[in-house]
Amino acid sequence: MKRTSLESARCPVARSLAAIGDWWSLLIIRDAIDGVSRFGDFQRSLGISKCTLTARLKTLVSLEILKMTPVGTDSAYEHYHLTDKGRDLFMVVLSLRQWGEDHCFRRGEKHSILVDSKTGRRIRKMKIVAQNGRSLEPWAVSVQKAGAR
Amino acid sequence: MKRTSLESARCPVARSLAAIGDWWSLLIIRDAIDGVSRFGDFQRSLGISKCTLTARLKTLVSLEILKMTPVGTDSAYEHYHLTDKGRDLFMVVLSLRQWGEDHCFRRGEKHSILVDSKTGRRIRKMKIVAQNGRSLEPWAVSVQKAGAR
């Protein structure tokens, strides 16, 4: 399957992955959420080549996930900020974080955590919530195909 | 940055992406969540080559995200099911779905939806929730580095 067929899929998961389904993009978005905005700071944080970073940032700007503010003539001084569409990826980054916390560290191994800035307390695990506010288990939900309504 | 340095990162987002950060893997997991279990059914659903699918399934089994049940000698008849670790990726797939619903379809364009199987009603948008149950905006949370506790 080519990227184009992912983009034209009726499935929102496939469409999202067509846009942001590579880990450089998601790590750039993670850093932008954490307040990184300068080309050079992304480069240092990610240990990524200038060329790869330029290409990924360009794609994220063309997808309107990031917006670019040029500062002078040197690309190393450009600033990048999340658009509203980009900020909405917070939940994707958060879900990756919570799964990683649960499954990608050995017992006792340290990792960063996400806290409520006001209280310093860890935020809750994400839940699937029905319209009436009940929590649902994954097996209690189902996909309704596009034509089924 | 190499995949190995992603794996050794202190950041749970980076670790998750090292494991499942390619879209074939996430589409396979999406299909497994939707009940697909047979090699041939994954292949038909994804339009993926037998070779690529074999490699991705092997990786997902080695990561203990899927478990394999051989049926006879032909790989086309093997069955794959999510482990608990794999099932926990539901929230990642859901977050990708909800972002895709909001940002990857034109107004009026049809897409599949996720419903509470009991009521047939759409499930709620995911939220960031503090320990005391309050909803938080993305800018009201912050990352506490591994060494900071």
Coordinates of C-alpha atoms in Angstrom, one line a residue, chain B residues 6-135:
Chain B
L6 CA 15.5 5.9 20.9
E7 CA 15.2 2.6 22.8
S8 CA 17.6 3.7 25.5
A9 CA 16.1 7.2 25.9
R10 CA 14.6 8.1 29.2
C11 CA 11.5 9.4 27.4
P12 CA 8.6 7.0 27.2
V13 CA 7.4 8.6 24.0
A14 CA 10.8 7.8 22.3
R15 CA 10.7 4.2 23.6
S16 CA 7.2 3.6 22.3
L17 CA 8.1 5.0 18.9
A18 CA 11.2 2.7 18.8
A19 CA 8.8 -0.2 19.2
I20 CA 5.8 0.7 17.1
G21 CA 6.7 3.9 15.3
D22 CA 6.1 2.8 11.8
W23 CA 2.7 2.9 10.2
W24 CA 2.6 -0.7 9.0
S25 CA 2.9 -1.9 12.6
L26 CA 0.2 0.5 13.8
L27 CA -2.2 -0.5 11.0
I28 CA -1.6 -4.2 11.8
I29 CA -2.4 -3.4 15.5
R30 CA -5.5 -1.5 14.4
D31 CA -6.7 -4.5 12.4
A32 CA -5.9 -6.8 15.3
I33 CA -8.0 -4.6 17.6
D34 CA -10.8 -4.8 15.0
G35 CA -10.7 -8.6 15.2
V36 CA -8.4 -9.6 12.3
S37 CA -6.2 -12.6 13.3
R38 CA -5.3 -14.5 10.1
F39 CA -2.2 -13.8 8.1
G40 CA -4.3 -13.8 4.9
D41 CA -6.8 -11.4 6.3
F42 CA -4.2 -8.9 7.4
Q43 CA -2.7 -9.1 3.9
R44 CA -6.1 -8.4 2.2
S45 CA -7.0 -5.6 4.6
L46 CA -3.7 -3.8 4.3
G47 CA -2.8 -4.5 0.7
I48 CA 0.7 -5.3 1.9
S49 CA 3.2 -7.8 0.4
K50 CA 3.6 -11.2 2.0
C51 CA 7.2 -10.5 2.7
T52 CA 6.6 -7.1 4.5
L53 CA 3.8 -8.5 6.5
T54 CA 5.8 -11.5 7.6
A55 CA 8.6 -9.2 8.8
R56 CA 6.3 -6.8 10.6
L57 CA 4.4 -9.7 12.3
K58 CA 7.7 -11.3 13.4
T59 CA 8.8 -8.0 15.0
L60 CA 5.4 -7.5 16.7
V61 CA 5.6 -11.1 18.1
S62 CA 9.2 -10.5 19.3
L63 CA 8.1 -7.4 21.1
E64 CA 5.3 -9.4 22.7
I65 CA 2.6 -7.2 21.2
L66 CA 1.2 -10.1 19.2
K67 CA 1.3 -13.8 20.0
M68 CA 1.3 -16.3 17.2
T69 CA -0.7 -19.5 17.0
P70 CA 0.5 -21.7 14.1
V71 CA -2.2 -23.6 12.3
G72 CA -0.6 -26.3 10.1
T73 CA 2.6 -25.7 8.2
D74 CA 1.6 -22.8 5.8
S75 CA 2.3 -19.3 7.2
A76 CA -0.8 -18.1 5.4
Y77 CA -2.8 -20.0 8.0
E78 CA -1.1 -18.6 11.1
H79 CA -3.2 -16.7 13.6
Y80 CA -2.1 -13.6 15.5
H81 CA -3.7 -12.2 18.6
L82 CA -2.9 -9.2 20.7
T83 CA -1.2 -9.8 24.1
D84 CA -2.2 -7.5 27.0
K85 CA 0.7 -5.3 26.1
G86 CA -0.7 -5.1 22.5
R87 CA -4.2 -4.5 23.7
D88 CA -2.9 -1.5 25.7
L89 CA -2.0 0.1 22.4
F90 CA -5.7 0.7 22.0
M91 CA -5.3 4.2 23.3
V92 CA -2.6 5.0 20.8
V93 CA -4.8 3.9 17.9
L94 CA -7.8 5.8 19.4
S95 CA -5.8 9.0 19.7
L96 CA -4.7 8.7 16.1
R97 CA -8.3 8.1 15.1
Q98 CA -9.6 11.1 16.9
W99 CA -7.0 13.4 15.5
G100 CA -7.6 12.0 12.0
E101 CA -11.4 12.6 12.4
D102 CA -10.8 16.2 13.4
H103 CA -8.1 17.1 10.9
C104 CA -7.8 14.8 8.0
F105 CA -11.2 14.9 6.4
R106 CA -12.9 17.6 4.5
R107 CA -16.2 18.9 5.9
G108 CA -19.0 16.4 5.0
E109 CA -16.5 13.7 3.9
K110 CA -17.5 10.3 5.4
H111 CA -15.3 8.3 7.7
S112 CA -15.7 5.3 10.0
I113 CA -16.5 6.1 13.6
L114 CA -15.9 4.4 16.9
V115 CA -19.1 3.6 18.9
D116 CA -20.0 2.1 22.3
S117 CA -21.2 -1.4 21.1
K118 CA -24.0 -1.4 23.7
T119 CA -25.6 1.9 22.8
G120 CA -24.3 2.5 19.3
R121 CA -23.4 6.0 20.3
R122 CA -20.0 7.6 19.5
I123 CA -17.5 7.6 22.3
R124 CA -16.2 10.8 23.8
K125 CA -13.1 12.8 22.8
M126 CA -10.1 11.8 25.0
K127 CA -9.1 14.2 27.7
I128 CA -6.1 15.0 29.9
V129 CA -7.3 14.4 33.4
A130 CA -5.6 15.5 36.7
Q131 CA -5.5 13.2 39.7
N132 CA -8.4 15.1 41.2
G133 CA -10.5 14.5 38.1
R134 CA -10.3 18.0 36.5
S135 CA -9.7 18.2 32.8

